[in-house]
Coordinates of C-alpha atoms in Angstrom, one line a residue:
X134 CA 26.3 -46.1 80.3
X135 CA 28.9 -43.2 79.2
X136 CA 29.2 -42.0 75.5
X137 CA 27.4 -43.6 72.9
X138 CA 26.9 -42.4 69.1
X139 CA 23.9 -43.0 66.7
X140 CA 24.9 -46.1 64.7
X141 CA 22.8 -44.9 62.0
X142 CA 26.3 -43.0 60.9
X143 CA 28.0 -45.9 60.8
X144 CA 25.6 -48.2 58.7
X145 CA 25.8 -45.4 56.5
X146 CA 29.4 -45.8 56.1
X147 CA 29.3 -49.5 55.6
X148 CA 26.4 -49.5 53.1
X149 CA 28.6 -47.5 51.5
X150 CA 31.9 -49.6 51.4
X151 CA 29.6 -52.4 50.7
X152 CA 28.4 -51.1 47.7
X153 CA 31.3 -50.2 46.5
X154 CA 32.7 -53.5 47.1
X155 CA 30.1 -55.0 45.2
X156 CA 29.7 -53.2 42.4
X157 CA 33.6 -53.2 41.4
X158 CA 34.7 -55.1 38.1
X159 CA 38.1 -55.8 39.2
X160 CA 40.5 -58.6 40.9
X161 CA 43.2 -56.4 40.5
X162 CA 44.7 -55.7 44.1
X163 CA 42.9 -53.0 46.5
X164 CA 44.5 -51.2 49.5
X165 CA 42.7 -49.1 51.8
X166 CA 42.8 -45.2 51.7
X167 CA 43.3 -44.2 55.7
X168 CA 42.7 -40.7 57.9
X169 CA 46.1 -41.6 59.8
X170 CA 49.6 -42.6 58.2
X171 CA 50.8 -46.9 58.4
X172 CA 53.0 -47.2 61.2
X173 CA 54.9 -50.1 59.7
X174 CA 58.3 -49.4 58.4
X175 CA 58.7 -47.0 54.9
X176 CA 59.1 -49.4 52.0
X177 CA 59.2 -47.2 49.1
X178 CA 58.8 -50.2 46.1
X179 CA 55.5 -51.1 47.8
X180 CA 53.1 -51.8 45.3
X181 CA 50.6 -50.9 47.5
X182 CA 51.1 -47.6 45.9
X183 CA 50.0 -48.3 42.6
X184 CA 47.1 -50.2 43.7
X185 CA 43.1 -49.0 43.6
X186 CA 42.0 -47.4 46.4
X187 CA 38.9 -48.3 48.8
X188 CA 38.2 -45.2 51.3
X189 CA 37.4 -46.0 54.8
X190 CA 38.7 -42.8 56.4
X191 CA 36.0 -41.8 57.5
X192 CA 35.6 -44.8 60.1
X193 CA 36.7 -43.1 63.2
X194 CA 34.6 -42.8 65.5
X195 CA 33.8 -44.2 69.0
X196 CA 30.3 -45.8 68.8
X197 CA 29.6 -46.5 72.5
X198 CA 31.7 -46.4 76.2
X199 CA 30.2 -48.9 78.3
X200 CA 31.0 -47.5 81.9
X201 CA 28.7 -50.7 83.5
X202 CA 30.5 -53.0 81.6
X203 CA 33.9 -51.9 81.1
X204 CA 33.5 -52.1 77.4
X205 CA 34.2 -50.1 74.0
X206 CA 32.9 -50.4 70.4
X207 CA 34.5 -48.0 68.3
X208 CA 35.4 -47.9 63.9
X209 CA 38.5 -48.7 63.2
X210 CA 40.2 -45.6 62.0
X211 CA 40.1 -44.4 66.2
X212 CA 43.3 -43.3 66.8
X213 CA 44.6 -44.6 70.3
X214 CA 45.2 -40.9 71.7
X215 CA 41.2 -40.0 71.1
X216 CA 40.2 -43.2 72.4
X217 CA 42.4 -42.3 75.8
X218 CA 41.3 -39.2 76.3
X219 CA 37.3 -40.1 75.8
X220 CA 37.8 -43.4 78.3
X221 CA 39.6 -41.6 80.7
X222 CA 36.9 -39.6 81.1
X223 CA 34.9 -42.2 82.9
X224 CA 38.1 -43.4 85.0
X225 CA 38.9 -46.5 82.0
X226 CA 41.1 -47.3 79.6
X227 CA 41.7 -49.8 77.0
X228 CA 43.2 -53.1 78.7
X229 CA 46.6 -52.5 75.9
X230 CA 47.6 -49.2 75.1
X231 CA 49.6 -48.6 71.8
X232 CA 53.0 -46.9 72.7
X233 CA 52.4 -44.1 69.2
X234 CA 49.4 -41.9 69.4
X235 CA 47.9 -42.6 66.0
X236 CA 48.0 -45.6 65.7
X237 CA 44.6 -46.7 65.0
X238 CA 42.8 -49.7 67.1
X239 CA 42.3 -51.3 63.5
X240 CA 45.8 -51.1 62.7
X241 CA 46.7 -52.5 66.8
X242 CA 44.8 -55.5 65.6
X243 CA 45.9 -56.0 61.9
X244 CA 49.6 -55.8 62.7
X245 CA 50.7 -56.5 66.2
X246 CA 50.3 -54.2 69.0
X247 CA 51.8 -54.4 72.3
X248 CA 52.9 -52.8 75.5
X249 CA 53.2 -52.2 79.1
X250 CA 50.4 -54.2 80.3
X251 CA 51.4 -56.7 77.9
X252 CA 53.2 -58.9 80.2
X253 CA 49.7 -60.1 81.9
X254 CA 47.2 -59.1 79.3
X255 CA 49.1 -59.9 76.1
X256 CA 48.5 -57.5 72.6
X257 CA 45.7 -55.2 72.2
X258 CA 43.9 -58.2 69.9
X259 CA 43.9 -60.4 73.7
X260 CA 41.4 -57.6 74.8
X261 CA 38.8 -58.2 71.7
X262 CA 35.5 -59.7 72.0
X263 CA 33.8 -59.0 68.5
X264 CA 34.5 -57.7 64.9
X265 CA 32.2 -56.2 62.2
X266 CA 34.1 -57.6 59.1
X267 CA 33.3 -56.4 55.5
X268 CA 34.7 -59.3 52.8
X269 CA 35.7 -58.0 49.6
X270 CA 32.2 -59.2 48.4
X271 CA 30.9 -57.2 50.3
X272 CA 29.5 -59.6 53.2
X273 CA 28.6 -58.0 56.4
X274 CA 30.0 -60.7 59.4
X275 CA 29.7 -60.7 62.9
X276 CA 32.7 -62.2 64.3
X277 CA 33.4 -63.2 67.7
X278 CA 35.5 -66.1 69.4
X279 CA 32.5 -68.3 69.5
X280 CA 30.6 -68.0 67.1
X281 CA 30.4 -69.7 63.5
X282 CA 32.9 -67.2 62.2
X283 CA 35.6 -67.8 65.4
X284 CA 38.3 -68.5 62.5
X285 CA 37.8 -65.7 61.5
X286 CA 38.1 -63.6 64.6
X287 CA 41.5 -65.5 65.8
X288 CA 42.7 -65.0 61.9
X289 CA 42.4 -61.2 62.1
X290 CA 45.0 -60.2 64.1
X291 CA 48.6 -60.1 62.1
X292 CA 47.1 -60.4 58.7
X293 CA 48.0 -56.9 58.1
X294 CA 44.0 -56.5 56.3
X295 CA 44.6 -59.4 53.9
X296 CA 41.6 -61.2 54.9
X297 CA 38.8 -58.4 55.0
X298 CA 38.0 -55.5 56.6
X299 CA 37.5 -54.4 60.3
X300 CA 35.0 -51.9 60.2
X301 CA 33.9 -52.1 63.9
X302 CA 35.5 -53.5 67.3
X303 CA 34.1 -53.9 70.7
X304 CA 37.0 -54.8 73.4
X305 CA 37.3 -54.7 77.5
X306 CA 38.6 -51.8 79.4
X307 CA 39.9 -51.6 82.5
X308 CA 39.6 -48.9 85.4
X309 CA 42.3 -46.1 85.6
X310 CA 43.3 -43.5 87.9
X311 CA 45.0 -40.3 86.8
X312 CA 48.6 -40.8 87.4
X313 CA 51.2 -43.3 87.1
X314 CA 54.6 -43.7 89.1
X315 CA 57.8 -45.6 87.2
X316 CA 60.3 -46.9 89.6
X317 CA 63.2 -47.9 87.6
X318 CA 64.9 -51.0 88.5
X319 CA 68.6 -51.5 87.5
X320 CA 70.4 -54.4 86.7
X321 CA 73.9 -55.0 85.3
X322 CA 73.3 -58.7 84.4
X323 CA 70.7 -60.4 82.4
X324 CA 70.5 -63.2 84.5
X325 CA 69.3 -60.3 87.1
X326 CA 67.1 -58.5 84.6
X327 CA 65.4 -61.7 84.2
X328 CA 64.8 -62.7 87.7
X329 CA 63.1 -59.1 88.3
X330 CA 60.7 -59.6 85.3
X331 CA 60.2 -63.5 86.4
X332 CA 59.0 -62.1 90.2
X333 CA 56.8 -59.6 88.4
X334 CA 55.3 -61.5 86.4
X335 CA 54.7 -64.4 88.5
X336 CA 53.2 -62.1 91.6
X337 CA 51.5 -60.0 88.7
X338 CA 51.8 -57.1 91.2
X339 CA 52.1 -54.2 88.7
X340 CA 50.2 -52.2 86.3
X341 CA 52.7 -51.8 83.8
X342 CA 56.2 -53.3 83.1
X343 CA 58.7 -52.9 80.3
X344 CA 62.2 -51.5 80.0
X345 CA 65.1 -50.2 78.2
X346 CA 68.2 -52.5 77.5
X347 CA 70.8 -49.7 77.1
X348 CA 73.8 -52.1 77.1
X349 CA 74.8 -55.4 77.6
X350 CA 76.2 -54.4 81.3
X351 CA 73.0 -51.8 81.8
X352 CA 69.1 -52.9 81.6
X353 CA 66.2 -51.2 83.0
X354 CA 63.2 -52.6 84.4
X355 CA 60.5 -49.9 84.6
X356 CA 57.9 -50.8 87.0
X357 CA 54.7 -48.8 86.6
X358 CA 51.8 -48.7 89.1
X359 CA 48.3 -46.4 89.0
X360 CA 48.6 -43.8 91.7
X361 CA 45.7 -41.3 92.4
X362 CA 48.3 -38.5 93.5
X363 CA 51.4 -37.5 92.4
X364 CA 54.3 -35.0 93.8
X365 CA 55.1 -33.7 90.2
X366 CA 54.9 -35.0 87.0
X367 CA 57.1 -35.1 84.1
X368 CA 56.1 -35.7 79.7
X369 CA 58.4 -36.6 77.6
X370 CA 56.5 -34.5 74.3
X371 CA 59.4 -31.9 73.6
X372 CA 62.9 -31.6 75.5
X373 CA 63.1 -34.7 77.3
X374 CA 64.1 -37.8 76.2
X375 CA 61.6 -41.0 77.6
X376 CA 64.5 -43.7 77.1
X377 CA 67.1 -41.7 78.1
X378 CA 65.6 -40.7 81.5
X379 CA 65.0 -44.5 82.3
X380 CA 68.7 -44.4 82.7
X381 CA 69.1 -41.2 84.4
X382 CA 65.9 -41.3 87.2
X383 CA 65.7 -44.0 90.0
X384 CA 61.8 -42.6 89.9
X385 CA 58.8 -40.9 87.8
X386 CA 55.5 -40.0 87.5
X387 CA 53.4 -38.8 84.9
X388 CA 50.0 -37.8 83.9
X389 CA 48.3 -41.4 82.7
X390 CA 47.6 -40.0 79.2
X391 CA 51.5 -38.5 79.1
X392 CA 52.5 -42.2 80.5
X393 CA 50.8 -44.1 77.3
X394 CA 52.7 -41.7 75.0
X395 CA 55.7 -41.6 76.6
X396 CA 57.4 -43.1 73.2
X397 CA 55.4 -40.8 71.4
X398 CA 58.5 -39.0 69.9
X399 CA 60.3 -42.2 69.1
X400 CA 61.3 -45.3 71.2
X401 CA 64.8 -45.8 71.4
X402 CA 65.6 -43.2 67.8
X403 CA 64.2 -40.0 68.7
X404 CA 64.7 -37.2 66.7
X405 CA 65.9 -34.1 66.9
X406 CA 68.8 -35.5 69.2
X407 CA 70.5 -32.5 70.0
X408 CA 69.4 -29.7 72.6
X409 CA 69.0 -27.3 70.2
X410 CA 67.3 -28.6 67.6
X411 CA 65.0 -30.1 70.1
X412 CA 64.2 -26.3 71.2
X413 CA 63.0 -25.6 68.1
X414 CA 61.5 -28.5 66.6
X415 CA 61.5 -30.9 69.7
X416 CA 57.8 -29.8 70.1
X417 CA 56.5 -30.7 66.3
X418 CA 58.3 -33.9 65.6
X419 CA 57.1 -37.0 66.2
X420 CA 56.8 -40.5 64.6
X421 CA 53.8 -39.5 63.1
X422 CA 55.8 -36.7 61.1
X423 CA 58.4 -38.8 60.3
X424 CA 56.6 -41.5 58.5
X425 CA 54.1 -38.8 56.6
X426 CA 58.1 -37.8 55.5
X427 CA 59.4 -41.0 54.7
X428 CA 55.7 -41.4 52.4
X429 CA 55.9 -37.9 50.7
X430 CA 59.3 -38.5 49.7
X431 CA 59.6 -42.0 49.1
X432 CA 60.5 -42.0 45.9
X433 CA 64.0 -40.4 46.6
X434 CA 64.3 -41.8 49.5
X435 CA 67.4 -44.7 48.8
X436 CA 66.2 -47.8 50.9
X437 CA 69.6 -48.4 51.9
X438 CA 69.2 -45.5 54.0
X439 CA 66.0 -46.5 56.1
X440 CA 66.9 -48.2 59.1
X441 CA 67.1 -51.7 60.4
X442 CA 63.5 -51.8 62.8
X443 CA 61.6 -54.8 63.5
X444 CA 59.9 -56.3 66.8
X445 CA 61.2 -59.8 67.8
X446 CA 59.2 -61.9 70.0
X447 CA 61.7 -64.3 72.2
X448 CA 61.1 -67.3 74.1
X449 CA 62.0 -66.3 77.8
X450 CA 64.3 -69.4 78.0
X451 CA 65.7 -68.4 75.1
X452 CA 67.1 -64.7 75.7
X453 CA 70.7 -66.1 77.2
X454 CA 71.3 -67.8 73.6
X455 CA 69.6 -65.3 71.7
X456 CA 71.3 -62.2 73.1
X457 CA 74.7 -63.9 73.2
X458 CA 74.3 -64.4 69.6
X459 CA 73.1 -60.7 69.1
X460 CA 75.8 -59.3 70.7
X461 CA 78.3 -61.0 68.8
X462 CA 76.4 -60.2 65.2
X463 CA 74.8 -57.3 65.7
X464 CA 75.7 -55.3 69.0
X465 CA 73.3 -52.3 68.0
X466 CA 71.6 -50.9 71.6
X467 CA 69.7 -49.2 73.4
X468 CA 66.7 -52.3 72.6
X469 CA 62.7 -51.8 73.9
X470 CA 62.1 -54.9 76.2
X471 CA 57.9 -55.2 76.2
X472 CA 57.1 -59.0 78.3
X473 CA 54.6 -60.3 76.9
X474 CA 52.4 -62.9 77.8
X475 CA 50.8 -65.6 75.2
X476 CA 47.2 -65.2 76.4
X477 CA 46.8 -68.9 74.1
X478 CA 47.7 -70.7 70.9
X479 CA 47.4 -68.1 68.4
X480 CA 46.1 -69.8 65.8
X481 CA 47.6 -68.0 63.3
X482 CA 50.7 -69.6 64.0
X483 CA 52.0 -72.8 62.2
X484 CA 51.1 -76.2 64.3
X485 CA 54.9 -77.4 63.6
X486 CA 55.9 -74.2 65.1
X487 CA 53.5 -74.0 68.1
X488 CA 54.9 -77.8 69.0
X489 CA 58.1 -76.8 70.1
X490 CA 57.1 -73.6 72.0
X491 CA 56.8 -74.1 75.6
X492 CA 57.2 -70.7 77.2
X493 CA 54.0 -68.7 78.1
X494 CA 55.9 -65.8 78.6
X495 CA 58.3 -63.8 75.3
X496 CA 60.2 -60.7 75.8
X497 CA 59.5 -58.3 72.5
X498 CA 62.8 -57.0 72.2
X499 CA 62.5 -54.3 69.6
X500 CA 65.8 -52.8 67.7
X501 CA 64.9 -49.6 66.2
X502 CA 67.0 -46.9 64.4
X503 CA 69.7 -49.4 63.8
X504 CA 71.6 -47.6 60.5
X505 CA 74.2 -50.3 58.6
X506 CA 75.4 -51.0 55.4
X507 CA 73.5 -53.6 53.3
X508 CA 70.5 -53.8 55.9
X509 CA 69.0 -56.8 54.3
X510 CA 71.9 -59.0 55.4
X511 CA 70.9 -58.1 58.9
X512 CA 67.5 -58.3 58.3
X513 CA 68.0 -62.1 57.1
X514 CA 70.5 -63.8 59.7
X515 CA 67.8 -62.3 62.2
X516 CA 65.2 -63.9 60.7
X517 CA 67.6 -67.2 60.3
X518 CA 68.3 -67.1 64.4
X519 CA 64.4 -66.5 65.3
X520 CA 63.5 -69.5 63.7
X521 CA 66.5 -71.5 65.0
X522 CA 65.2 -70.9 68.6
X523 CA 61.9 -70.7 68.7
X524 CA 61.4 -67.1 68.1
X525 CA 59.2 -65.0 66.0
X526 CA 59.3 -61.1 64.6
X527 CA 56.1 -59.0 63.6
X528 CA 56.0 -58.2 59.5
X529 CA 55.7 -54.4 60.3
X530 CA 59.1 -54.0 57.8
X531 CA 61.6 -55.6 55.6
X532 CA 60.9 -59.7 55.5
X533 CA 62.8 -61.7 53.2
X534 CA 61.5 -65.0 54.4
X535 CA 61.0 -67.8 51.3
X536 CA 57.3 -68.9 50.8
X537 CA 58.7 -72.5 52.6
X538 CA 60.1 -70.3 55.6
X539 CA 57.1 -68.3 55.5
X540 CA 54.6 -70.7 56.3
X541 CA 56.3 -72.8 58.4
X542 CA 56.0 -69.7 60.9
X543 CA 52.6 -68.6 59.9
X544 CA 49.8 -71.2 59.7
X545 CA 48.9 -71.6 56.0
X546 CA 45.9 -74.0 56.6
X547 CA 44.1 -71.3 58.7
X548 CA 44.6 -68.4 57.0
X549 CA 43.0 -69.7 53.3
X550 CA 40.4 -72.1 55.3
X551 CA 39.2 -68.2 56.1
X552 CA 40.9 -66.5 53.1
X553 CA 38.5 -68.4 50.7
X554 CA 35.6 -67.0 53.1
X555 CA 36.5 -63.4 53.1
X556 CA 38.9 -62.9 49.8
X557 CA 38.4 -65.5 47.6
X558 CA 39.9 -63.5 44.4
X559 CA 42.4 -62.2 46.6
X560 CA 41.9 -58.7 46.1
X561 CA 43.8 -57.9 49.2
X562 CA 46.9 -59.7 48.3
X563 CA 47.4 -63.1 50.3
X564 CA 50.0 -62.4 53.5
X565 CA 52.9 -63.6 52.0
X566 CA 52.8 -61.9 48.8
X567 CA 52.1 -58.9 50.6
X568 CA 54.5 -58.6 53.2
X569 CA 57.5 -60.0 51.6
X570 CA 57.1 -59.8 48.2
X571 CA 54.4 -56.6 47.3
X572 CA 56.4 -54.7 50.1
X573 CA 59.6 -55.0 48.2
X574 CA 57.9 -54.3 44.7
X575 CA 58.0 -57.9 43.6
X576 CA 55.6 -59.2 41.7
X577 CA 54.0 -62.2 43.1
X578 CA 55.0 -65.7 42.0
X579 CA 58.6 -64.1 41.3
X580 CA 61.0 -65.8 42.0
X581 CA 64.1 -63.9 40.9
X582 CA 64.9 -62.4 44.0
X583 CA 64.7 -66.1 46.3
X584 CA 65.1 -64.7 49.6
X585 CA 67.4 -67.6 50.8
X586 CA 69.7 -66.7 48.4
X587 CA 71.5 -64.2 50.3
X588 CA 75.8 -64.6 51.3
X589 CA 76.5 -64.6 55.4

């Protein structure tokens, strides 16, 4: 069977948000007090801030490994480095594997997680089967993609917590052997880089596949496959540089834990850059670091000063128009290149939208570190070329979309058909108001900042 903990620890911990829940006065808006730090961009005017607190920190713990199966329930608040290291330990691992290692499963679900297995398996949310969901009544709901509260279920994913709580997840895992060997495959055209992830992806013949886009004359395909010996292995936790090395090596292999975290320090805006200062502090910082940082010190921090980062999702017939457009406005490299396939119809996505997308396969191109003056300009004519071609971004930082944009991307029917289910007095903030307007410290129903507004 593997692991398994006594639930009676966890219905503790529920009674106990339950009652809370239920017993609090309030509509005013209630954020949840974490073990592990957001991994969405800093905002420092986030009125999440100021708002009450509920605390579910202490959901972190993996409930059961089902070896038989090749399945997992665990609280939320696992992180997905614990959750490696205990799977691994019966030869498993989960089917999606979060690139950072705290982020939490919760949080892999309530934003967007993706990665190297994406390209056949789609997000971490693909590999789901159920959900223990606490509404901010206080209602206990069993969700699954069947059953009477399958809305619900499909709705989690993206809503960034605004429709309830996860408080427990069961999802598949897949066997594992204990190392991993990259070969790095380079290409100087897209038209070529394409054509390599195309054959992959139609011969589904790897384990993992993503890559580095250094330049518009340089891409890297990095083609990873389970091995069960290796002739040395390489991690990229202190003086070397993952992203870098893509560039460098024709070849790696790694440790399978050391493969998952292989971004660990940073994607494609690693810090410490130089040698030195990576001798000394290489070993400590990490993205984890950096955001507690960014939180401590937000309010001195000038926003200005936080860079450009957001995950776009791209139509693979699209990537010609959209990166000859890119390079023209924006020209900022090295991008992280994640395929990703659409498992279905998300149903959190607009039925006007979904009508006139006809790929099954995106390529997450993700621009991080990118520093410029006035970043909201470039956070807007991105926006304005996603929707022009079909495309889409995560919500993980700045979003300047107007409420008409909004939800012509995100399907408004859906989300209150279940919002009036699980939040009814919208104590969690409704998505929109919390992503683009809370996030920005602007009070909801503002409308002096009109995010359309803005001079190309």
């Amino acid at each position: 069977m593997g692991m398994r903990t006594d639930m009676n620890s966890h219905d503790v911990k529920i009674n106990r948000i339950v009652q809370e829940l239920r017993e609090r006065k309030t509509t005013s808006p209630l954020s949840l007090r974490k073990r592990t730090v957001s991994h969405t961009v800093p905002k420092p005017k986030d009125k999440k801030y100021s708002d009450d607190k509920l605390d579910i920190s202490d959901l972190d713990e993996i409930i059961l490994i089902d070896v038989e199966n090749r399945t997992c329930i665990a609280e939320p608040g696992v992180t997905f480095e614990k959750l490696v290291a205990a799977t691994l330990k019966h030869d498993l691992v989960p089917a999606v594997v979060s690139e950072l290692k705290t982020i939490t499963i919760g949080g892999a679900v309530a934003g967007c997680s993706i990665e190297s297995m994406s390209y056949k398996l789609g997000g971490f949310h693909d590999s789901c089967i159920e959900y223990e969901v606490v509404t901010a009544k206080g209602e206990v709901l069993k969700c699954t993609p069947n059953n009477e509260n399958k809305l619900i279920f499909q709705m989690m994913h993206g809503t960034f917590g605004t429709l309830g709580i996860i408080t427990l997840l069961k999802f598949r895992l897949l066997p594992a052997k204990k190392f991993v060997k990259v070969t790095y495959h380079k290409c100087k055209t897209l038209e070529e880089y394409k054509a390599e992830i195309w054959d992959h992806y139609i011969k589904k013949d790897l384990d993992f596949m993503d890559g580095i886009i250094h330049s518009p004359n340089e891409y890297v395909l990095s083609a990873g496959e389970f091995v069960d010996e290796a002739p040395y292995t390489h991690n990229y936790d202190w003086m070397r540089i993952y992203y870098l090395s893509t560039s460098k090596r024709q070849e790696d292999y790694l440790e399978t834990s050391d493969y998952f975290f292989r971004y660990n320090k940073g994607v494609t805006n690693v810090h410490p850059k130089s040698l030195v200062c990576r001798l000394l502090f290489g070993r400590a910082m990490n993205s984890n670091n950096a955001l507690k940082f960014a939180n401590t010190f937000r309010k001195i921090i000038p926003p200005d000063s936080i860079p450009v980062t957001l995950d776009t999702f791209i139509p693979f017939s699209k990537m010609e128009e959209f990166t000859e457009w890119y390079i023209k406005e924006i020209n900022h490299f090295p991008l992280w290149c994640v395929p990703y396939k659409v498992v279905h119809k998300y149903e959190w996505i607009s039925d006007d939208f979904l009508k006139n997308v006809e790929d099954e396969l995106f390529l997450d191109i993700a621009l991080y570190g990118m520093r410029r003056k006035n970043p909201e300009y470039y956070y807007k004519i991105l926006e304005n070329k996603l929707s022009e071609i079909g495309a889409i971004k995560t919500l993980i930082s700045t979003n300047l979309y107007s409420e008409k944009e909004f939800w012509s991307i995100w399907n408004k029917e859906n989300y209150y058909n279940v919002k009036m289910r699980t939040d009814p007095d919208c104590i969690f903030r409704d998505l929109y108001d919390k992503t683009c307007r809370a996030a920005r410290g602007l009070e909801n129903g503002s409308d002096k900042e009109e995010t359309n507004d803005f001079v190309m």
